[in-house]
XYZ file of C-alpha atoms in Angstrom:
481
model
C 71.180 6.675 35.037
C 72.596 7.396 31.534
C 75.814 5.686 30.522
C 78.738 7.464 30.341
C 78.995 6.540 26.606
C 75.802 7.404 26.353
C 75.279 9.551 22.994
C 73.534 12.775 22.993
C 71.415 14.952 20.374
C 71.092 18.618 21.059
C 69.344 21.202 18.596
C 70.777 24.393 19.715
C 69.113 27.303 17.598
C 68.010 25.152 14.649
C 71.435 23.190 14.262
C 72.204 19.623 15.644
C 74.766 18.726 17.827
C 75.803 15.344 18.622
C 77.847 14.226 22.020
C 78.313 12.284 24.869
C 77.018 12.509 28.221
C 80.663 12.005 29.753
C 81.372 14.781 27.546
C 78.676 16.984 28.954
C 79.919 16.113 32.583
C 82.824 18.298 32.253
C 80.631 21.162 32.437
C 80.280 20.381 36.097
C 78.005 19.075 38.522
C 75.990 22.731 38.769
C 75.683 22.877 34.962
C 72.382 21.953 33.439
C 74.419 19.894 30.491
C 75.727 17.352 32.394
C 72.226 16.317 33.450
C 71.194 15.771 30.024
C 70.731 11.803 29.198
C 70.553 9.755 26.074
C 68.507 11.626 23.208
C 68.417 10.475 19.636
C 68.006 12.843 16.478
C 64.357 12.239 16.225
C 63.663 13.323 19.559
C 66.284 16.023 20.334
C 66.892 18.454 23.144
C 66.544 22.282 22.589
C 68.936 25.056 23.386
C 67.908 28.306 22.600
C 71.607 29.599 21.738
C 74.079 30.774 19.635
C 74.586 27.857 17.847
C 78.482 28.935 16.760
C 79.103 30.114 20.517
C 78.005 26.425 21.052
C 80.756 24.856 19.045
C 83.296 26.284 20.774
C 81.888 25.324 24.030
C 81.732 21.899 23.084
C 85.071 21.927 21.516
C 86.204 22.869 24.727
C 84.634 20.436 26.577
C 86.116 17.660 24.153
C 89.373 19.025 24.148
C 89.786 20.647 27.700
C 90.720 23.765 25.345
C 90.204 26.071 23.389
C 91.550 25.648 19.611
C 91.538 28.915 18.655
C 94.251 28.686 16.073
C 95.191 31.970 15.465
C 92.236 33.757 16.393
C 92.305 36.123 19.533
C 91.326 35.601 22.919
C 87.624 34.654 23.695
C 85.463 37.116 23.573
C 82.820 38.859 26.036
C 79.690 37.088 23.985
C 81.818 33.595 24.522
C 82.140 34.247 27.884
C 78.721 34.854 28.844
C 77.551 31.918 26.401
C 79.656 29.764 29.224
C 78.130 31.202 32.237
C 74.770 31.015 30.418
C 75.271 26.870 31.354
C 77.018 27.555 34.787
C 79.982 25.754 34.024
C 81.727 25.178 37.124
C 84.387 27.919 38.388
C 87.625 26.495 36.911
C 86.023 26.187 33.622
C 85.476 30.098 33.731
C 88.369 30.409 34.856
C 90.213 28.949 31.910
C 88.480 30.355 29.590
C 88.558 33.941 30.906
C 91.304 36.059 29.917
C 94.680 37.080 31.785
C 93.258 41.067 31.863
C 90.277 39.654 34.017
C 92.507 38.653 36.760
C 90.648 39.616 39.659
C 93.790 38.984 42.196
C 91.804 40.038 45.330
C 89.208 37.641 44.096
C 91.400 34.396 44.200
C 89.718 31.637 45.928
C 90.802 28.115 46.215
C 88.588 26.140 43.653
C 90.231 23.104 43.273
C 92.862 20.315 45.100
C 94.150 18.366 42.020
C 95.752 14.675 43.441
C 99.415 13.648 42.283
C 100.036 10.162 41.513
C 103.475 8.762 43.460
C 104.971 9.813 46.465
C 106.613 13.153 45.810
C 105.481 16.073 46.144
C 105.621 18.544 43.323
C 108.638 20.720 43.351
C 108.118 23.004 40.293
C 105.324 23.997 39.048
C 104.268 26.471 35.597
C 100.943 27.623 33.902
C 100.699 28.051 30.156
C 98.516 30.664 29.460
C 98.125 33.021 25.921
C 95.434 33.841 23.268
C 96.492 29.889 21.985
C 96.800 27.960 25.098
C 94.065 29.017 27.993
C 95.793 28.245 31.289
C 96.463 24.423 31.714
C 99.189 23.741 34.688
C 101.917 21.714 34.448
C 103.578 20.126 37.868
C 106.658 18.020 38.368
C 106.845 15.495 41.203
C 109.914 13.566 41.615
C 111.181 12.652 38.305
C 107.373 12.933 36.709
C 105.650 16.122 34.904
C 101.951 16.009 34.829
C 99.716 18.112 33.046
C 96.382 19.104 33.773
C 94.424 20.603 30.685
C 92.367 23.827 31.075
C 89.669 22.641 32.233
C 91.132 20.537 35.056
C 89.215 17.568 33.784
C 92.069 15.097 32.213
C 95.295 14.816 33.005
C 99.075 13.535 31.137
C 102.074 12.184 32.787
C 105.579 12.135 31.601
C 108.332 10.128 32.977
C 111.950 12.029 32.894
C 115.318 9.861 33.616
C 115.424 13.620 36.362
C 115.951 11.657 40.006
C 113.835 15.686 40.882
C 113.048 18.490 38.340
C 114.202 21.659 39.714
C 112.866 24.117 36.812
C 110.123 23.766 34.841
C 108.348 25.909 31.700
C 105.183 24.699 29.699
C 105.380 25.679 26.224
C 101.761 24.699 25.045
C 99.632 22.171 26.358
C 101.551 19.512 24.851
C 104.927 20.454 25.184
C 107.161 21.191 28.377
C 110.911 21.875 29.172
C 112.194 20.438 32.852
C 115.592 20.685 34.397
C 117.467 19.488 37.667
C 120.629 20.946 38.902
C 121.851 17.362 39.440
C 121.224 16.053 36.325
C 122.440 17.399 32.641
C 120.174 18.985 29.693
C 117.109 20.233 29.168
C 114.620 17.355 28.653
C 111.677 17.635 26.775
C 108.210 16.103 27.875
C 105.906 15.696 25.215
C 102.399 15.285 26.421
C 100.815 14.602 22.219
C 102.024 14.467 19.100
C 100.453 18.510 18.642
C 103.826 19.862 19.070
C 105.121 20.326 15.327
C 108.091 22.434 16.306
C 109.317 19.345 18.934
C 108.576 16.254 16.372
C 112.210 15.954 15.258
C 113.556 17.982 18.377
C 116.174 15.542 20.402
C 114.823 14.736 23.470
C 117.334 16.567 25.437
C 118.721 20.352 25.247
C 122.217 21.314 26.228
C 124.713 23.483 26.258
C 127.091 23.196 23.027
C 130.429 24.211 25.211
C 129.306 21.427 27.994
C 127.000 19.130 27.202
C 127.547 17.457 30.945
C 126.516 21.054 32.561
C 123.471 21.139 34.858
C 120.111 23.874 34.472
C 119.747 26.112 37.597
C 116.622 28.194 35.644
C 114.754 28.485 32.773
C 112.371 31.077 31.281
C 110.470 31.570 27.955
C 110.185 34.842 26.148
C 106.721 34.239 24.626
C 107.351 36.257 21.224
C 104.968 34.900 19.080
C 107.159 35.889 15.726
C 110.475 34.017 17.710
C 109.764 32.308 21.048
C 113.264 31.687 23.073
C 113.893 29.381 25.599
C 116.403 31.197 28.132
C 118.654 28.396 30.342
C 121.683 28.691 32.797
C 123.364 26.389 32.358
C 126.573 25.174 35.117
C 129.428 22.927 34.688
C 129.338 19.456 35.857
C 132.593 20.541 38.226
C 130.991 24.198 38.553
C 134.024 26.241 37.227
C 131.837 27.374 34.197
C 128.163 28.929 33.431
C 126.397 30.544 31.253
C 122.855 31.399 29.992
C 122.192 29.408 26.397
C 119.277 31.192 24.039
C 117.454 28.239 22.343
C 114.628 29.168 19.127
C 111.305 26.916 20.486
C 110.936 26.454 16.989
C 114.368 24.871 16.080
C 114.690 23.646 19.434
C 118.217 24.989 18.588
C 120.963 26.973 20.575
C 121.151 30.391 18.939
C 122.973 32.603 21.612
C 125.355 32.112 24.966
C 125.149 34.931 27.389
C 127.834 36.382 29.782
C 129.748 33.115 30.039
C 131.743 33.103 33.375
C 134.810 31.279 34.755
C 135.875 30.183 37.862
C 139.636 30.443 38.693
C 140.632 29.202 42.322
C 138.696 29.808 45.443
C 136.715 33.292 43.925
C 133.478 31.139 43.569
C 131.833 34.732 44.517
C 132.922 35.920 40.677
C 130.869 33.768 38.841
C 127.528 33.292 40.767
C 125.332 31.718 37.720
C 122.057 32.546 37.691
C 119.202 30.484 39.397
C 116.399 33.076 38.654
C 115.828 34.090 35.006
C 112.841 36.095 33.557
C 112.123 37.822 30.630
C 110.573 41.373 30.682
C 109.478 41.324 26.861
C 108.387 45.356 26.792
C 111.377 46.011 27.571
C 113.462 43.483 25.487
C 115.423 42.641 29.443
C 116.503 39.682 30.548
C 116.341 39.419 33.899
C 119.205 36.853 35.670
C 119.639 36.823 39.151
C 121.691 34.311 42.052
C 123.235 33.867 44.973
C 125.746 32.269 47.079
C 126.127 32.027 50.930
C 129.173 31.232 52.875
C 130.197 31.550 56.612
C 130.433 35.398 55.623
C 126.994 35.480 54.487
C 125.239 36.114 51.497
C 126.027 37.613 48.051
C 124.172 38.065 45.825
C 124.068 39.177 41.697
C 120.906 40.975 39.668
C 121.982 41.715 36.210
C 119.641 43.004 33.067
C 120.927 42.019 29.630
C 119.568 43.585 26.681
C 120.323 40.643 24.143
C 120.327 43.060 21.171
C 123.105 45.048 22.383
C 125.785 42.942 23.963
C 126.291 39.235 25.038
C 129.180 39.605 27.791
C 128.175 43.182 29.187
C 124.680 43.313 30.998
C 123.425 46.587 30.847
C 122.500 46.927 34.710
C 124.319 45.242 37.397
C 124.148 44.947 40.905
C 126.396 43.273 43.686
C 123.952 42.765 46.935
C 125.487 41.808 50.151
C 123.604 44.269 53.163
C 120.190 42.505 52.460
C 120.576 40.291 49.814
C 117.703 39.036 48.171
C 115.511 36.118 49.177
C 114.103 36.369 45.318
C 113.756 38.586 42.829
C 111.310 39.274 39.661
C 110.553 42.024 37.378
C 107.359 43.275 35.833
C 107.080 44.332 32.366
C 103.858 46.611 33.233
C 104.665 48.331 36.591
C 108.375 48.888 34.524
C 110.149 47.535 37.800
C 112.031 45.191 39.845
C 110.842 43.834 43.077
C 113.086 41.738 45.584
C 112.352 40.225 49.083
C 115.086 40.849 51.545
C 116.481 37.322 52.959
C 117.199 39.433 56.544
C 114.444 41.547 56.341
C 111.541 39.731 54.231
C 110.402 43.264 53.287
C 109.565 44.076 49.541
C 112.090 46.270 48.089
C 111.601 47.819 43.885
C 113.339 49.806 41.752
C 111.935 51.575 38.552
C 113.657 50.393 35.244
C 113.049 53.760 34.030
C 115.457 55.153 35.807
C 117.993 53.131 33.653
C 120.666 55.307 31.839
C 122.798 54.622 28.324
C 126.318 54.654 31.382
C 124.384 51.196 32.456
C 123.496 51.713 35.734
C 120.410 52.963 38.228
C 122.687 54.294 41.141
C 124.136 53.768 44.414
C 121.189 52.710 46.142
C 118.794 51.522 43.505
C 116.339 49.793 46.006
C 113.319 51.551 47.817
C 111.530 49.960 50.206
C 107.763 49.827 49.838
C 107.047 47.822 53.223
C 108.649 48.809 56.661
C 112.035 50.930 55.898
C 112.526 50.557 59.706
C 112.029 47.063 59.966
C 114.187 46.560 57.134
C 117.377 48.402 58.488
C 117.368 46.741 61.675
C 117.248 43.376 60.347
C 119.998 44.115 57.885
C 121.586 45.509 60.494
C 121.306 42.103 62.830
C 121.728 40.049 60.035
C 118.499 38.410 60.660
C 117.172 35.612 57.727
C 113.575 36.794 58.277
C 113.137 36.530 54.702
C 114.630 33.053 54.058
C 112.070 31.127 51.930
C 110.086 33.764 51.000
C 109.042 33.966 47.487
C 108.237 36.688 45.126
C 106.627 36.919 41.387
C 104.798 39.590 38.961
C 101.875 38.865 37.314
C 99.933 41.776 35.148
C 99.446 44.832 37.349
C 100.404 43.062 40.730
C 103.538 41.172 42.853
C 102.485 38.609 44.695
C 104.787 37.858 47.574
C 104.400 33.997 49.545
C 105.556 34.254 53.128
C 104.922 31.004 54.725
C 101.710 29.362 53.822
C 100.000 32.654 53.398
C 100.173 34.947 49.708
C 100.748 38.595 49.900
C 99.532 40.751 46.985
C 100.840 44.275 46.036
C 99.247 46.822 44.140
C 99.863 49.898 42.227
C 97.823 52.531 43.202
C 97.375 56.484 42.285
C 97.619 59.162 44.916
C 94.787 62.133 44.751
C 95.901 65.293 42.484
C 96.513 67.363 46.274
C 98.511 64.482 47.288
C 100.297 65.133 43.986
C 99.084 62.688 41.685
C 102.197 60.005 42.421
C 101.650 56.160 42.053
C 102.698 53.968 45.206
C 102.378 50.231 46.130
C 100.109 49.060 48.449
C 99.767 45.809 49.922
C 96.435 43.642 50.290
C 96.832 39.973 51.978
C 94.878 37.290 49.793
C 95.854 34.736 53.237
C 96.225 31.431 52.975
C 92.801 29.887 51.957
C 92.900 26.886 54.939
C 90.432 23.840 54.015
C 87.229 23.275 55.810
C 86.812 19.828 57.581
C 83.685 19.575 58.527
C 83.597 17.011 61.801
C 80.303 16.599 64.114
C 78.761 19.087 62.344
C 81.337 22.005 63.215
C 83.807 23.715 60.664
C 87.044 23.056 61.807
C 89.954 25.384 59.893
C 92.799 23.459 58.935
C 96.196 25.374 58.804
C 98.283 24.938 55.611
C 101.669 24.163 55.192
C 104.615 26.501 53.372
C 104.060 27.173 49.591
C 107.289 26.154 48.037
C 106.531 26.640 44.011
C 103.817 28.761 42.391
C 102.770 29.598 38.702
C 100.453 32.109 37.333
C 98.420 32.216 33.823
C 94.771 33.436 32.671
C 92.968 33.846 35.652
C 94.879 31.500 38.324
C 97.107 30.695 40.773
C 98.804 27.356 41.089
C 100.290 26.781 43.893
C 102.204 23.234 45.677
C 102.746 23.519 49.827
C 105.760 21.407 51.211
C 104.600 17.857 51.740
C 101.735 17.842 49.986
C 101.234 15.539 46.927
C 98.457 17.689 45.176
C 98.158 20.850 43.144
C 96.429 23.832 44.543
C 94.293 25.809 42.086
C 93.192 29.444 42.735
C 90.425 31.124 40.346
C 89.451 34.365 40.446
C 85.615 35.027 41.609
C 83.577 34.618 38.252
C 81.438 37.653 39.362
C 84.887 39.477 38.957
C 85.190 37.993 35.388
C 82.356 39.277 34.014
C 82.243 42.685 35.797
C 85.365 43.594 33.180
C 84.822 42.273 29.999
């Protein structure tokens, strides 16, 4: 057997390439390059390929991405270059682009081991035309990243006791938070992060630099990428949401700053769910507090370019308060889980007015309107736990260990041409042991964080010290280029 070091000479359409065979493996076991052993330039092996399309395979092989600089996505030919070698699923995977996600075509492809003995508690995927999808995990008070192509790994150590909120900002550069803990801390995976080489090491908020992060999101605008945090007091009788430029690693906004005076903890609920709905120029901010009365709940939508203290959409909820919430910039909409009734509720952000509101009863239910009145009605938690997130065309909803996926779909022209949701289950995707020769299905335990980017799903289940990786069939991939 070749050494891992071993060094390699390929002539791939007339044009030398020289690499190493532990280079090679990282195509995967099923991919004719890694069984490729010790050649020397007199006595090369020949590809008959694109050469170019070759160089960027390689690259990516070496780099575990892409370095596409400011070129666009990879491109159909690219693509089939890399199936051309049968590199393994999650290598397609990362290199495929986010409109090929094939949602009903998600299959576990991957288990990727944690080092300690946490288990991960946030998790986020950082995915664009720069950064194919590598996933980024925090257990205990580490972040780990795994590059795209799942093949090398980096580990940060935060002063966090447990990171509560986590966004990766390219492959070497994340932002975690704990609601215990104060700032924004910044884990640098390599010195390729030239907008966080002078950047302190910790983000906070200029009013309070003691106060805590509940959430954080990312607004992704190539021309002026934001970091959005909320930010509580260290006695919790202030919060507010704190606009940082990635860039700067500055603070350039604070928005609707609240204050708690006496017992009304109910009128300032910060926000512990944040997302940014960049069509539509929204920020979504969303949270909740329960008491022996139950639970309230706040959604609010602030368009940033208009006002800083008055969202422009605002809801109290209280009947059926939300489990979670997200919005989706493509379906134009906000989706919510009930916590009594664990149905799916939405509500179309065109409906919004310039008098800053939707209406009396903004929410339609897309699953069982029955179902969902009763519970309210019993004050049932059916939904406690339940999670809920938008991704493309689709909202995925996690009930338990099993993943719920709902789709927009158009009604016939008799039927009157109208769009409604329907809902597909992608399950849970149990492990096979295989024991005296018999498959044995192994139930899973309760997903309790989950991030999205290119063509995956990452997922963590309670107790487990690994990362769970979901790729979309390759087949699926290629059948929309």
């Amino acid at each position: 057997m070749a050494s891992a070091a071993a060094v390699v000479t390929l002539n791939v359409g007339g044009e030398l390439f020289q690499t190493t065979t532990a280079t090679l493996s990282r195509a995967g076991a099923s991919s004719p390059l890694a069984s490729l052993g010790a050649s020397t330039p007199s006595a090369p092996y020949f590809l008959d390929a694109d050469p170019r399309l070759f160089a960027r395979l390689l690259s990516f092989l070496r780099h575990g991405r892409l370095l596409l600089g400011g070129a666009p996505p990879p491109s159909a030919a690219l693509l089939a270059e890399a199936r051309r070698f049968a590199l393994d699923g999650a290598l397609l995977a990362s290199l495929s682009r986010a409109s090929a996600f094939a949602p009903l075509e998600l299959r576990p492809s991957a288990l990727l081991p944690l080092t300690g003995r946490a288990a991960p508690s946030a998790m986020s995927v950082c995915a664009s035309p720069k950064h194919p999808a590598s996933i980024v995990a925090a257990h205990g008070g580490v972040v780990t990243c795994f590059d795209a192509a799942l093949a090398t790994r980096a580990s940060v150590l935060t002063p966090l006791p447990a990171v509560d909120s986590l966004v990766a900002v390219s492959p070497a550069l994340a932002l975690a938070g704990a609601s215990d803990f104060p700032g924004v801390h910044l884990c640098r995976f390599s010195d390729d992060a030239p907008s966080a080489a002078a950047a302190p090491d910790v983000l906070s908020w200029p009013d309070s630099p003691s106060a805590t992060v509940l959430s954080m999101a990312a607004s992704g605008a190539p021309s002026a990428p934001c970091l959005f945090a909320s930010f509580e007091s260290a006695r919790r009788t202030s919060s507010a949401i704190v606009v940082f430029d990635l860039n700067s690693m500055s603070p350039v906004a604070e928005i609707g700053r609240k204050e708690v005076y006496g017992a009304d903890v109910e009128a300032a609920i910060p926000a512990t769910k944040l997302g940014w709905l960049g069509e539509h120029n929204l920020l979504l901010a969303a949270g909740s507090h329960s008491s022996p009365g139950g639970v309230v709940g706040d959604i609010r939508l602030w368009d940033i370019r208009a006002s800083a203290t008055v969202p422009v959409w605002e809801v109290r909820e209280k009947e059926d308060c939300f489990a979670d919430v997200a919005g989706s910039d493509t379906l134009s909409a906000l989706f919510k889980v009930g916590a009594s009734s664990g149905e799916v509720f939405m509500t179309d952000l065109r409906r919004l007015d310039n008098g800053g509101g939707i209406g009396l009863e903004p929410w339609v239910c897309i699953g069982d309107g029955q179902r969902a009145a009763a519970a309210a009605s019993s004050r049932r938690k059916v939904g406690n736990g339940c999670r809920i997130e938008c991704y493309c065309n689709w909202v995925f909803v996690a009930r338990g260990a099993y993943v719920e996926v709902w789709s927009q779909i158009e009604l016939a022209p008799e039927a009157g041409g109208k769009k409604v949701m329907k809902r597909n289950w992608v399950g849970s995707g149990p492990s096979i042991e295989v024991g005296n020769g018999e498959e044995v299905a192994k139930e899973k335990a309760k997903i309790v964080s989950w991030a999205f980017g290119g063509s995956r799903m990452a997922l963590a289940r309670a107790d487990k010290r690994s990362v769970e990786v979901w790729d979309s069939d390759p087949a699926a991939i290629y059948a929309n280029p």
